[in-house]
Short mmCIF file of C-alpha atoms and ligand atoms in Angstrom, two decimals:
data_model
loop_
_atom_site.label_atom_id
_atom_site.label_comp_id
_atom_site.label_asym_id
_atom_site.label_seq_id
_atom_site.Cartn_x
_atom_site.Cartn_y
_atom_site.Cartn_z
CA UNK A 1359 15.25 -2.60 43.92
CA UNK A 1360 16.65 -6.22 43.65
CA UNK A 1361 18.39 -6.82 40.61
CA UNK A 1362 17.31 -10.45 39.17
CA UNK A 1363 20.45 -12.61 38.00
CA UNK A 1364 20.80 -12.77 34.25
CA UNK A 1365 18.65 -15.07 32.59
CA UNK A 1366 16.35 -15.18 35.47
CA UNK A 1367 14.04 -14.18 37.03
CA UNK A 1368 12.91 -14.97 41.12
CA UNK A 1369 9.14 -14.63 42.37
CA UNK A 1370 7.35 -16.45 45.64
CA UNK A 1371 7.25 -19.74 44.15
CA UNK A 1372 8.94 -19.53 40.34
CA UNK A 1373 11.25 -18.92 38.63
CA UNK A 1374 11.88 -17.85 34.65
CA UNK A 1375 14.67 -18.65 32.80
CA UNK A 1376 15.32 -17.87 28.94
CA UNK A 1377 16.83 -19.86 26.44
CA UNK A 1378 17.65 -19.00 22.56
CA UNK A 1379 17.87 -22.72 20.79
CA UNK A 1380 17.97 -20.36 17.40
CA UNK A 1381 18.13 -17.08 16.65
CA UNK A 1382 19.72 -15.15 19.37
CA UNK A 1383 22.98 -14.62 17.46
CA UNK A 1384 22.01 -15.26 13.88
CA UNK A 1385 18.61 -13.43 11.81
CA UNK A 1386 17.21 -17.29 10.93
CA UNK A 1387 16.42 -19.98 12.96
CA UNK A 1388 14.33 -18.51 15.50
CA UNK A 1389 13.85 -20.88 18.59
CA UNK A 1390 13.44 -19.09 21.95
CA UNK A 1391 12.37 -21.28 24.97
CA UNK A 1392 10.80 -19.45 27.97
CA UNK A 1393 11.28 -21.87 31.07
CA UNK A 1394 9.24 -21.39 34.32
CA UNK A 1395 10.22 -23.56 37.75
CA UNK A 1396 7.43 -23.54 39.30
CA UNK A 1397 7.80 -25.52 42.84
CA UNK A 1398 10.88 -27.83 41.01
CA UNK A 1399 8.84 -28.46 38.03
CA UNK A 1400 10.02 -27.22 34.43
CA UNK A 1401 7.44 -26.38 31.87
CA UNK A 1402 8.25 -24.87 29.16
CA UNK A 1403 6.65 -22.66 26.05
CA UNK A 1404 8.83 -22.71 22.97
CA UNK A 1405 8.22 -19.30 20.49
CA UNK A 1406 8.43 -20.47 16.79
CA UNK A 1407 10.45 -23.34 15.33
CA UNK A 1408 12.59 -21.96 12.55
CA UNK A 1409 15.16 -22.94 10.19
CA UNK A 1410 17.96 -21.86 10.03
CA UNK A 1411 19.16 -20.41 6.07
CA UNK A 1412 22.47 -18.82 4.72
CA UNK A 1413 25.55 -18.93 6.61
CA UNK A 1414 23.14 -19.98 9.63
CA UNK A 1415 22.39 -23.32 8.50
CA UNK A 1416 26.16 -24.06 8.24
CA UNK A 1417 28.07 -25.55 11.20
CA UNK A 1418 31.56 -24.30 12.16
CA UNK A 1419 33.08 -26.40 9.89
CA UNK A 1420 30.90 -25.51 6.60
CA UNK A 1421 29.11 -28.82 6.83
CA UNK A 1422 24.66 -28.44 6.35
CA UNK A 1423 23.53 -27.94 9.64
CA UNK A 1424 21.50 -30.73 10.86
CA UNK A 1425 17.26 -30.24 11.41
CA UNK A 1426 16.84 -32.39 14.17
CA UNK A 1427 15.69 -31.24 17.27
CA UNK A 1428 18.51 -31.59 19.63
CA UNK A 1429 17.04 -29.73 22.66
CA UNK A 1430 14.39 -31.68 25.34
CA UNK A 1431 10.76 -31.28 24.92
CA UNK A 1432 9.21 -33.60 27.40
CA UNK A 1433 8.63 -30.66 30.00
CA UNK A 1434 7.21 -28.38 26.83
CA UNK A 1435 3.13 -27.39 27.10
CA UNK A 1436 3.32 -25.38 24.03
CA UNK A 1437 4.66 -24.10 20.84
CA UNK A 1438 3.67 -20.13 19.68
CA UNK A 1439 4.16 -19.30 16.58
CA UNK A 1440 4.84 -15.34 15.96
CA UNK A 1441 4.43 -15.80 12.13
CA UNK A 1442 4.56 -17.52 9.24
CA UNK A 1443 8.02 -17.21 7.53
CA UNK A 1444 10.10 -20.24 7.23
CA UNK A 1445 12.92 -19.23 8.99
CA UNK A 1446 10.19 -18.72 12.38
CA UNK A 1447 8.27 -21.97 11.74
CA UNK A 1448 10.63 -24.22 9.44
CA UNK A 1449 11.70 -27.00 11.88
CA UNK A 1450 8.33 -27.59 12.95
CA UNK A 1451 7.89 -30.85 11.04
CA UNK A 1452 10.95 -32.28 12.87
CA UNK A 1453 9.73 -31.00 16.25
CA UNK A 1454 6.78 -33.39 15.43
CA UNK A 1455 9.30 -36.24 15.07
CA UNK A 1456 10.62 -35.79 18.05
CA UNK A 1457 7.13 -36.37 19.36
CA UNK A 1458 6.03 -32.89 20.47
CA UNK A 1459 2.02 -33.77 20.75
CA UNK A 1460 1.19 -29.96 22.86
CA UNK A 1461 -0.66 -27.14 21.16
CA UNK A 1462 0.25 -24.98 18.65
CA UNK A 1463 -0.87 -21.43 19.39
CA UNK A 1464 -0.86 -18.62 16.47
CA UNK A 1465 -3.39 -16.28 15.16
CA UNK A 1466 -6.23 -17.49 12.58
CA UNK A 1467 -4.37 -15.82 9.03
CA UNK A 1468 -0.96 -17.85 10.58
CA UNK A 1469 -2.69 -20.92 11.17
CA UNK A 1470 -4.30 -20.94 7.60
CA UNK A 1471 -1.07 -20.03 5.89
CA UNK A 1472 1.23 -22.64 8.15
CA UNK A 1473 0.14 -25.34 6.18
CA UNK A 1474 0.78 -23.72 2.91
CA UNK A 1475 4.51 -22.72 3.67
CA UNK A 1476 5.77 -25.82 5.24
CA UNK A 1477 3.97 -27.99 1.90
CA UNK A 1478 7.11 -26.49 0.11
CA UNK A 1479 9.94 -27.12 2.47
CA UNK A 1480 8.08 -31.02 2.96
CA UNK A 1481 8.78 -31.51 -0.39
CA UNK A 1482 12.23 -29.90 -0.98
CA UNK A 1483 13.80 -30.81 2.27
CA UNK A 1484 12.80 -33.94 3.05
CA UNK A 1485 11.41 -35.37 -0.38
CA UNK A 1486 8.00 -36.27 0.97
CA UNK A 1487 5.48 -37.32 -1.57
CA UNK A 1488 1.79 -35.77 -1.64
CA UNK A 1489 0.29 -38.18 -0.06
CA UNK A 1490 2.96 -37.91 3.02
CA UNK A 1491 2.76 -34.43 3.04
CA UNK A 1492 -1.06 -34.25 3.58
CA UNK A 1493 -0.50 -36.69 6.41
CA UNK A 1494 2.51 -34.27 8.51
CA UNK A 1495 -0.01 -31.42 7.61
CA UNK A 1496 -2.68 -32.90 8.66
CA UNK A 1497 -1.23 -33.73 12.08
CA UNK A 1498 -0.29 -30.03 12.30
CA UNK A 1499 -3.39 -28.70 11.88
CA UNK A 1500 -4.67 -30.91 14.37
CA UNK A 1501 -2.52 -29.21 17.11
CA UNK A 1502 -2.94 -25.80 15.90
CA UNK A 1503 -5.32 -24.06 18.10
CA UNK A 1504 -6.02 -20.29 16.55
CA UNK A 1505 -6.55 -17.52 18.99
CA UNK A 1506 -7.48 -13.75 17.51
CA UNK A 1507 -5.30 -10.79 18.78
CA UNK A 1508 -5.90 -8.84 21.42
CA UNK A 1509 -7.63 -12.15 23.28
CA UNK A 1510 -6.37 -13.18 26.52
CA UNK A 1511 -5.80 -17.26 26.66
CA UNK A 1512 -4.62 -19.86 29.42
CA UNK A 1513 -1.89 -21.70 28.68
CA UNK A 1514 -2.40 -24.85 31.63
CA UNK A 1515 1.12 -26.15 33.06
CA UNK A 1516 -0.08 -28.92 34.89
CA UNK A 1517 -2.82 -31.45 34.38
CA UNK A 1518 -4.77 -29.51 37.35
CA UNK A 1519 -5.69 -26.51 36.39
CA UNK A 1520 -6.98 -27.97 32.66
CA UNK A 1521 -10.03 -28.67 35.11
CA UNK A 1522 -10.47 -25.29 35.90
CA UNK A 1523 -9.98 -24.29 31.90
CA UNK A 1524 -13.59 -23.85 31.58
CA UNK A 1525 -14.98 -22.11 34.80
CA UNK A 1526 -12.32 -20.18 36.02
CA UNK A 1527 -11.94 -16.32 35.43
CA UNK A 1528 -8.94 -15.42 33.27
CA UNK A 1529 -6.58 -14.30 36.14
CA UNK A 1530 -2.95 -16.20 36.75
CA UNK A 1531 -2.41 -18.44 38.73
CA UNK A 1532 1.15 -20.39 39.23
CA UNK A 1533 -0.74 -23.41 37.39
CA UNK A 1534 -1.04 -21.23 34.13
CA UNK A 1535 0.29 -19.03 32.16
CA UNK A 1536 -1.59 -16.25 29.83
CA UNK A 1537 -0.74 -15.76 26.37
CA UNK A 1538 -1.65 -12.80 23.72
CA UNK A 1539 -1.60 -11.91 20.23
CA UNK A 1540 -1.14 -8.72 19.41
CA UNK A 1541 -0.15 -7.32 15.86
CA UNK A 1542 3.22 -6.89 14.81
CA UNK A 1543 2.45 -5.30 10.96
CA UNK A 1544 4.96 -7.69 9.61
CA UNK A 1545 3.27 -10.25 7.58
CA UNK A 1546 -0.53 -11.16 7.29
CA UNK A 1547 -1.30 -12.82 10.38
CA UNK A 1548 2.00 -11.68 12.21
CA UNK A 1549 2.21 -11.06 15.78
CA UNK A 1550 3.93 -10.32 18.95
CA UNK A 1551 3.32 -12.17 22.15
CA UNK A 1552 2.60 -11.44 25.28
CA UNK A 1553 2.41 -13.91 28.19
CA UNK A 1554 1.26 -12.98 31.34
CA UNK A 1555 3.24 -15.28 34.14
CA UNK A 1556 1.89 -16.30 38.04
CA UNK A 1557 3.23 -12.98 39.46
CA UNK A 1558 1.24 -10.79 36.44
CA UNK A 1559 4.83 -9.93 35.32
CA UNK A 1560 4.73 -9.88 31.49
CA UNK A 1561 7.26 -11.05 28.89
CA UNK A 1562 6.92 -9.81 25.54
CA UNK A 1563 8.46 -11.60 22.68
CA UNK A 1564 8.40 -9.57 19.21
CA UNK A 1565 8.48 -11.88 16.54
CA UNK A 1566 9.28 -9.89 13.53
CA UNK A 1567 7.97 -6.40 13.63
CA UNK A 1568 6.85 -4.43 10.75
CA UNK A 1569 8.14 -1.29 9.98
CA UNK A 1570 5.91 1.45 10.07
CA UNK A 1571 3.45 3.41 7.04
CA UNK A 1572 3.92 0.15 4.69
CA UNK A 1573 0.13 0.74 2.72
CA UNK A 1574 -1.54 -2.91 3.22
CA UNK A 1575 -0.83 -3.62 7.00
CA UNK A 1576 -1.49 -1.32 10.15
CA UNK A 1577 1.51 -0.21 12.25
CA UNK A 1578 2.13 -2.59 14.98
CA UNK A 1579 1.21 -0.22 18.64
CA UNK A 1580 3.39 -0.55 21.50
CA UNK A 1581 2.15 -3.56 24.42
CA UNK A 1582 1.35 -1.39 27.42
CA UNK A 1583 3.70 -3.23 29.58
CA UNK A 1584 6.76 -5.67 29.68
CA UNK A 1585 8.94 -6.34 32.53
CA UNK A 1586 10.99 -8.73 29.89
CA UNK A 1587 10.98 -7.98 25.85
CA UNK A 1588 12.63 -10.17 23.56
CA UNK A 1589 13.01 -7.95 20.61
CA UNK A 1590 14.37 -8.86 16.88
CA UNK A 1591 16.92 -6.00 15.68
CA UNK A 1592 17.43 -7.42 11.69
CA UNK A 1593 17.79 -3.43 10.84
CA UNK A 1594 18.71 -2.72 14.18
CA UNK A 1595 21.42 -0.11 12.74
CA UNK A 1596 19.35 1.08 9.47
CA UNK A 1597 16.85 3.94 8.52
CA UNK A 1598 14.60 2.43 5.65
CA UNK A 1599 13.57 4.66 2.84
CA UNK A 1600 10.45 5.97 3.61
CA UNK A 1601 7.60 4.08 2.09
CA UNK A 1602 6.37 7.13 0.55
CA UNK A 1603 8.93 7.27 -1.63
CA UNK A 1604 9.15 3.60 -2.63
CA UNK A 1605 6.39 3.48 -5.46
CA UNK A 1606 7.98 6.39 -6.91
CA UNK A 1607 11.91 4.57 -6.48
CA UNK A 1608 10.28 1.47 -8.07
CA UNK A 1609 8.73 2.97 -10.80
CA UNK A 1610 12.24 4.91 -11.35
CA UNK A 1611 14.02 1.78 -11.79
CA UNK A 1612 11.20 0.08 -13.79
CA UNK A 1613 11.24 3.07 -16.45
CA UNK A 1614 14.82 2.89 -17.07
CA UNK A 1615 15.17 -0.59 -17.14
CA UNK A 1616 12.68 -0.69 -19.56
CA UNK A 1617 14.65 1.62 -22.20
CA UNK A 1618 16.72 -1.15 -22.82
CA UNK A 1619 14.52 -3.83 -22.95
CA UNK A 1620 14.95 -6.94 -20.92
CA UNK A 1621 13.45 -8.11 -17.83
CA UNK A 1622 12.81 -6.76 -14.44
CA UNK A 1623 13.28 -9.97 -11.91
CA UNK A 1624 12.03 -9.39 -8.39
CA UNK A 1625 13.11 -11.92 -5.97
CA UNK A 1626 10.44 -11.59 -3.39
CA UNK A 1627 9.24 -13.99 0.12
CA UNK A 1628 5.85 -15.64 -0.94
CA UNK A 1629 4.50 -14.25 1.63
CA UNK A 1630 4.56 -10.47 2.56
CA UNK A 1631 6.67 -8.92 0.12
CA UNK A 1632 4.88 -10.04 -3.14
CA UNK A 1633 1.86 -8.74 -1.94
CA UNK A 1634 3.34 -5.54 -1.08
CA UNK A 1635 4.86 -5.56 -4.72
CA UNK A 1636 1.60 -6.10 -6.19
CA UNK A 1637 0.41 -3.83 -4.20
CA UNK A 1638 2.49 -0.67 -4.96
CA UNK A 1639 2.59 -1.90 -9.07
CA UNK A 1640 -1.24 -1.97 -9.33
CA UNK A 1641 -0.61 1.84 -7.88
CA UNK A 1642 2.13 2.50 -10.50
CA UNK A 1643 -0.53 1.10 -13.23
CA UNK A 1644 -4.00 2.93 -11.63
CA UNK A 1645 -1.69 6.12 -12.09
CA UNK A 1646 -0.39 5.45 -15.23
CA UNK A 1647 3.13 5.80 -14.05
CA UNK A 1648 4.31 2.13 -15.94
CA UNK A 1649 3.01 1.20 -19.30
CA UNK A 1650 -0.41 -0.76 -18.50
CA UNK A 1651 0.74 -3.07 -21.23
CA UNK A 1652 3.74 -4.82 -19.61
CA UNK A 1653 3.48 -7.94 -18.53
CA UNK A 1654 3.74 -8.56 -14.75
CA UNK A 1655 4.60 -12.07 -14.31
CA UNK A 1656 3.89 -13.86 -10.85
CA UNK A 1657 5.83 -17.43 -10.90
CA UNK A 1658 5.55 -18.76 -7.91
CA UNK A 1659 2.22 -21.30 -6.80
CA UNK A 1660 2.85 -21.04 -3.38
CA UNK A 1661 3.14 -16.62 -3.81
CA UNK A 1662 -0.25 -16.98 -5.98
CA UNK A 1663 -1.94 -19.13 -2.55
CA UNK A 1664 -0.81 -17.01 0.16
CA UNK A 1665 -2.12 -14.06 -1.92
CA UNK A 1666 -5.45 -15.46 -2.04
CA UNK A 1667 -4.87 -15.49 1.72
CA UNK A 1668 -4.48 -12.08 1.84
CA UNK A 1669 -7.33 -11.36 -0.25
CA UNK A 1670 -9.68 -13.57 1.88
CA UNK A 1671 -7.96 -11.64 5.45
CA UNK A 1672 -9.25 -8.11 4.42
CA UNK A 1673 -10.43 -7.09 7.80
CA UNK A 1674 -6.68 -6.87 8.67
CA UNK A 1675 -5.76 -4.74 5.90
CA UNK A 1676 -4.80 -1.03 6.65
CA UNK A 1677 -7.45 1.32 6.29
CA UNK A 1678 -5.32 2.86 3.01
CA UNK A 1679 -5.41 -0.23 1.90
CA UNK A 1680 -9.49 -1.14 2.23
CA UNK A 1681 -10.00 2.66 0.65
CA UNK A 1682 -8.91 1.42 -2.36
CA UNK A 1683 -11.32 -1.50 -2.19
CA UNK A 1684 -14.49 0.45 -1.37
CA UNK A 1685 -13.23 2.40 -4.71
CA UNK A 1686 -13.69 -0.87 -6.58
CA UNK A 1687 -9.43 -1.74 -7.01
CA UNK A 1688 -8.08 -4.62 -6.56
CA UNK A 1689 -4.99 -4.22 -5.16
CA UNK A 1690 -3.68 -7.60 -5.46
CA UNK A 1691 -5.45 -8.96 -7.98
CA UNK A 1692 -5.28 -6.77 -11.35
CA UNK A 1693 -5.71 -7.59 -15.13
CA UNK A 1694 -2.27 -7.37 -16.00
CA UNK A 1695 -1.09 -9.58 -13.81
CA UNK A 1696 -0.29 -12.87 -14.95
CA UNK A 1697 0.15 -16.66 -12.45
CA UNK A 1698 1.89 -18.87 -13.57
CA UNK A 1699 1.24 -22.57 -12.16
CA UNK A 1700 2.68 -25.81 -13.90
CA UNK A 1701 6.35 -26.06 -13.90
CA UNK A 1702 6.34 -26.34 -17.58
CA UNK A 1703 4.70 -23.23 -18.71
CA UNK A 1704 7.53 -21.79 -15.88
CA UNK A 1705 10.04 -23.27 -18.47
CA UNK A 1706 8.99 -21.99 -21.70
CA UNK A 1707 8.43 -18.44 -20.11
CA UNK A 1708 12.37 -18.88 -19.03
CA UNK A 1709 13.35 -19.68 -22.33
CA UNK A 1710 11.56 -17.45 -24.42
CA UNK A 1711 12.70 -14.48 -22.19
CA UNK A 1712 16.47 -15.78 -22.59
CA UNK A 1713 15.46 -15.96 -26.28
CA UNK A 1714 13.47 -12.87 -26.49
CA UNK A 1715 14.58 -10.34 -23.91
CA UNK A 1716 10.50 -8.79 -24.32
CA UNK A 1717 10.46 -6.71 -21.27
CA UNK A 1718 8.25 -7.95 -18.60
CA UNK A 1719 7.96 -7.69 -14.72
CA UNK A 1720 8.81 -11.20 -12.81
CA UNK A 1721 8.33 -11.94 -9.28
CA UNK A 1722 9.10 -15.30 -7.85
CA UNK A 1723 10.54 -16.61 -4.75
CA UNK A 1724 12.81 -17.26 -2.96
CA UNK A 1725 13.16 -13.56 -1.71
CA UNK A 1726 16.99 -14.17 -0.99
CA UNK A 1727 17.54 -16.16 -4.32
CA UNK A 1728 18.14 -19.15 -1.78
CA UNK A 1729 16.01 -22.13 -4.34
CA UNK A 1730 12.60 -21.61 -5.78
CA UNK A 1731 11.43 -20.78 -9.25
CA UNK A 1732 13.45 -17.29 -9.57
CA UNK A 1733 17.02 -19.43 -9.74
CA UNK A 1734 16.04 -20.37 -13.21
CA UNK A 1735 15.62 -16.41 -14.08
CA UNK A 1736 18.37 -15.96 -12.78
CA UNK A 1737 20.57 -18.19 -14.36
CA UNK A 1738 18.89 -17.82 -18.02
CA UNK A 1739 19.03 -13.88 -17.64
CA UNK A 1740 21.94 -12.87 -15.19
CA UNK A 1741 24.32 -12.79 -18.09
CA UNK A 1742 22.58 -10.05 -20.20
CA UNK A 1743 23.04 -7.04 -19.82
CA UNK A 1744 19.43 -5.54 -20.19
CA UNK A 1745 18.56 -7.76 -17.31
CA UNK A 1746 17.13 -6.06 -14.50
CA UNK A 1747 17.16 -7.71 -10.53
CA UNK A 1748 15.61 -5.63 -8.38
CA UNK A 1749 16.57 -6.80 -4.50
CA UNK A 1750 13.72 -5.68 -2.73
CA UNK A 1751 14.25 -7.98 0.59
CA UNK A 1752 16.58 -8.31 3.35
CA UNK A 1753 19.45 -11.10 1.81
CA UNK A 1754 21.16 -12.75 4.58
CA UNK A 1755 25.28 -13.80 4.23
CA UNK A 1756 25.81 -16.94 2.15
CA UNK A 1757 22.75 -16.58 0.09
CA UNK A 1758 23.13 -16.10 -3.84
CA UNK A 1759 21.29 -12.62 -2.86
CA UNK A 1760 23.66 -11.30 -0.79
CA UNK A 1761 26.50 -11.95 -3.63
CA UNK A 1762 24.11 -10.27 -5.96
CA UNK A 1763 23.56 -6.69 -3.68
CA UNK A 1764 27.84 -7.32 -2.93
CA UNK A 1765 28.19 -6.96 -6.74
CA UNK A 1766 29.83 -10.11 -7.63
CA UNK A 1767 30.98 -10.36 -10.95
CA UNK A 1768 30.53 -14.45 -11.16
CA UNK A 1769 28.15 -16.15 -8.96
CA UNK A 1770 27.11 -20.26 -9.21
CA UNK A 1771 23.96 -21.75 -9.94
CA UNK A 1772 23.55 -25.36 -9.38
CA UNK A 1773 27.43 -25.68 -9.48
CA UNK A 1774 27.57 -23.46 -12.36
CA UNK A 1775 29.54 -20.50 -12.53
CA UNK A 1776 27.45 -17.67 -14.19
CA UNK A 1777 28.47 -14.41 -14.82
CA UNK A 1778 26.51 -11.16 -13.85
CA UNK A 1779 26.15 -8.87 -16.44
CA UNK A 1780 22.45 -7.52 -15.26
CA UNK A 1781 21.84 -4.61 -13.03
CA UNK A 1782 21.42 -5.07 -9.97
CA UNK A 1783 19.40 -2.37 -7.23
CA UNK A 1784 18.38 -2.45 -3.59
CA UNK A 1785 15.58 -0.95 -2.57
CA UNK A 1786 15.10 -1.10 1.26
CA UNK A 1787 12.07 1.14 1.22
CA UNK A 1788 10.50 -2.69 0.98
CA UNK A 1789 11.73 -4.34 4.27
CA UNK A 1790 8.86 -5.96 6.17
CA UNK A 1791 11.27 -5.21 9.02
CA UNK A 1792 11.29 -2.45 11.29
CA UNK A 1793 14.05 0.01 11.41
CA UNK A 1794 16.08 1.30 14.04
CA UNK A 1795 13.01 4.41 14.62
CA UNK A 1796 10.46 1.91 14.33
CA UNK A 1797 12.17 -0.69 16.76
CA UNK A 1798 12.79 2.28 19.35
CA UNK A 1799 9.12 3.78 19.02
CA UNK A 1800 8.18 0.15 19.89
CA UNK A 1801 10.72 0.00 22.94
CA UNK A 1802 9.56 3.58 24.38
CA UNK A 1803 5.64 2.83 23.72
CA UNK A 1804 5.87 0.35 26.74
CA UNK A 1805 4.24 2.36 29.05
CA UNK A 1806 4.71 -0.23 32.58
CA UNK A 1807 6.97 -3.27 34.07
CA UNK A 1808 10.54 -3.77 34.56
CA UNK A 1809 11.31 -2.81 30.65
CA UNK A 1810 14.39 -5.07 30.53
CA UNK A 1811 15.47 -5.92 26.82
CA UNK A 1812 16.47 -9.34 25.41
CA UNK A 1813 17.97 -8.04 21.93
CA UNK A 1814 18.02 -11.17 19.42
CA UNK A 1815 17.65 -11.65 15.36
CA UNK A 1816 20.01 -9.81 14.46
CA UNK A 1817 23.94 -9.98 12.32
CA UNK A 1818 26.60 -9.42 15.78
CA UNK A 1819 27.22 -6.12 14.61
CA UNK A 1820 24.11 -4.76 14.07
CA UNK A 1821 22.31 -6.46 17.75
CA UNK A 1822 25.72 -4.36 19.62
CA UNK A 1823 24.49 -1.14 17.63
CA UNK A 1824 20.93 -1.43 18.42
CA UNK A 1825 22.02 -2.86 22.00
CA UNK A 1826 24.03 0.28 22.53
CA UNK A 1827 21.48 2.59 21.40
CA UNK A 1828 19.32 0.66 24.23
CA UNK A 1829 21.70 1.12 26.76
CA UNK A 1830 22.16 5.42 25.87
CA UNK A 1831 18.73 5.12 26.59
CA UNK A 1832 18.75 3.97 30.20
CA UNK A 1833 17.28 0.51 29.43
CA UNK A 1834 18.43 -2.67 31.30
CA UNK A 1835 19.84 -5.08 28.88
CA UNK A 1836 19.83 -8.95 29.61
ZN1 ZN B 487 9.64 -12.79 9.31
#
């Protein structure tokens, strides 16, 4: 068999080439760009739009990393988004400004919860007022077209063949391309893609995966073929804790933290990992295992919105996780649970906990401690020593996080050294990533094609673990 040249790929009449604008080398970011020649022409498909965060968003020289676009777009037909998080769909508002006018494929639960993500980073990053922000959103949702998994859809590459959109059979053709949604268990609405090119050759990109047995979202299943996956390896070199275990870990933690009074802050993404939270604590409270009385605090508007989300996307729960409905719980929406909204009853909660030190449960976002309404929590409560941070999230390098989990004594807060007197614990049981076991079950599902692997999204060290664990097992690395 003819080996292709790296980074591309020859058929009759076209030709695929692969290009990482973000992401390849780094866990944020994520830009891939899959080119196909076909007959001379470029067109490309972009897969999410992300920003960069942590040490990622830093040049070589330390300075901020700038947002604009700085790669061509004119030959692009479309942009696929894989999921919602900020670091796979951040730079879309600036990939607008460039001018990029094609259509923005994701799943339905993605396309609702697009808008709600990017309202946050429209008014932090760029300082857009309401009235602004409706407008760029707007315009988004306008280009957004949803598809559901597990539907085949064309993806035209040249003005001909939108005239056979309508009345031609779903085969390929080298004037389209065909895309699919699968699951990925990662986040609500997450998926992996699969485009189908001319020759039927497939190319899989991952997106995030989830790992495997988390209670509210099913496993993701292996596509039945890829000649070319693009696969993310964050815990490329890691075995989680099982999820089985977590509840139990987390309830450990909350019961001694509690003996000493204080609060529990859980840095946690708005979306994914505070509903999993709420998830496993209305579990902990059904079964009596933490004190039905303390307060669980959820601070964060844009957590309490994407949880609504979640609520209103039941049909892609698990099935543990729509048991518990048909038993009349509500698994993300309990009594104790309290949401906080206005920025000023945020405030008086921070100070009378600083004052008070009542013992109470807090999520809020950021999940890396990276901005967000949990930086206040942490710098009121950091110092005392009943305080409680539970890391429950990956925390990438250069993020206050990270110098939390590394134990640092003194960290800074809005140029303000503060020192760390609170416990910290990781709990890893809580990754919405894969693992190593659940990225390789993935890999050796693929029943058909080529099987070559892209390995991207991932810290150097950990991609050359998992890309060496590839290679013991006879698969052809690009
Ligand atoms: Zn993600």
């Amino acid at each position: 068999m003819l080996t292709p040249p790296k980074n591309s790929t020859q058929a009759t009449n076209f030709e695929i080439t692969l290009k990482h604008h973000g992401g390849k080398l780094g866990v944020t970011g994520s830009c891939h760009e899959l080119t196909i020649n076909n007959n001379g022409n470029n067109h490309g498909i972009l897969i999410d739009c992300g920003l960069f965060q942590g040490k990622d968003a830093k040049d070589k020289h330390g300075n901020e990393r700038k947002l604009d676009i700085e790669f061509p777009i004119s030959h692009l037909k479309a942009l696929i988004l894989t999921h919602t998080h900020i670091d796979h769909i951040g730079r879309l508002p600036w990939l607008l400004a460039k001018g990029f006018k094609q259509p923005i494929y994701c799943t339905p639960a993605t396309a609702e919860l697009v808008p709600l993500m990017l309202d946050d980073g429209l008014k932090l990053q760029l300082g857009l007022n309401k009235g602004q922000r409706a407008r760029v959103l707007e315009l988004i949702r306008k280009q957004i077209k949803p598809i559901p998994y597990n539907q085949w859809h064309r993806i035209p590459l040249s003005s001909i063949s939108r005239s056979l959109r309508s009345s031609s059979p779903l085969k390929t053709s080298s004037s389209y391309l065909l895309l699919r949604f699968q699951p990925a268990g990662h986040i609500l609405g997450s998926a992996y893609v699969e485009i189908k090119l001319p020759n039927n050759d497939i190319v899989v990109f991952s997106g995030d995966l989830g790992p495997s047995n988390t209670p509210l979202l099913p496993d993701p299943i292996s596509p039945k073929r890829a000649d070319l996956l693009i696969i993310e390896s964050t815990y490329g070199n890691k075995i989680h804790d099982s999820v089985e275990t977590r509840a139990k870990r987390l309830q450990d933690i909350i019961e001694r933290s509690l003996e000493d009074g204080g609060a529990i802050i859980i840095p946690a993404f708005s979306v994914g990992r505070t509903q999993e939270l709420l998830f496993d604590i209305e579990h902990l409270i059904h079964h009596n295992n933490i004190d039905s009385k303390i307060p669980i605090i959820l601070d964060s508007p844009l957590a309490n919105k994407v949880t609504k989300q979640y609520r209103r996307f039941k049909k892609l729960w698990s099935k543990e996780a729509k048991i518990k409905l048909s038993n009349q719980r509500h698994p993300l929406n309990f009594e104790q649970c309290i949401t906080i909204e206005s920025h000023k009853e945020h405030m008086q909660i921070v100070n009378r906990l600083k004052s008070t030190a009542e013992p109470c449960i807090i999520v809020a976002a950021s999940g890396m401690c990276a901005g967000g309404r949990v930086m206040n929590y942490l710098e009121a409560l950091l110092p005392d020593k009943r305080t409680d941070i539970i890391l429950a999230g990956y925390q990438a390098h250069g993020t206050l996080g990270r110098d939390l989990q590394n134990k640092k004594e003194t960290v800074w807060i809005d140029n303000q050294p503060i020192d760390v007197n609170a416990q910290i614990h990781t709990m890893s049981g809580y990754s919405a990533h894969a693992d190593q076991a659940d990225l390789m079950k993935f890999v050796e599902g693929i029943e058909e094609g080529k099987k070559e692997v892209v390995v991207v999204h991932g810290e150097d060290n950990v991609r050359e673990e998992f890309e060496r664990v590839l290679e013991t097992r006879n698969y052809m690395l690009r």
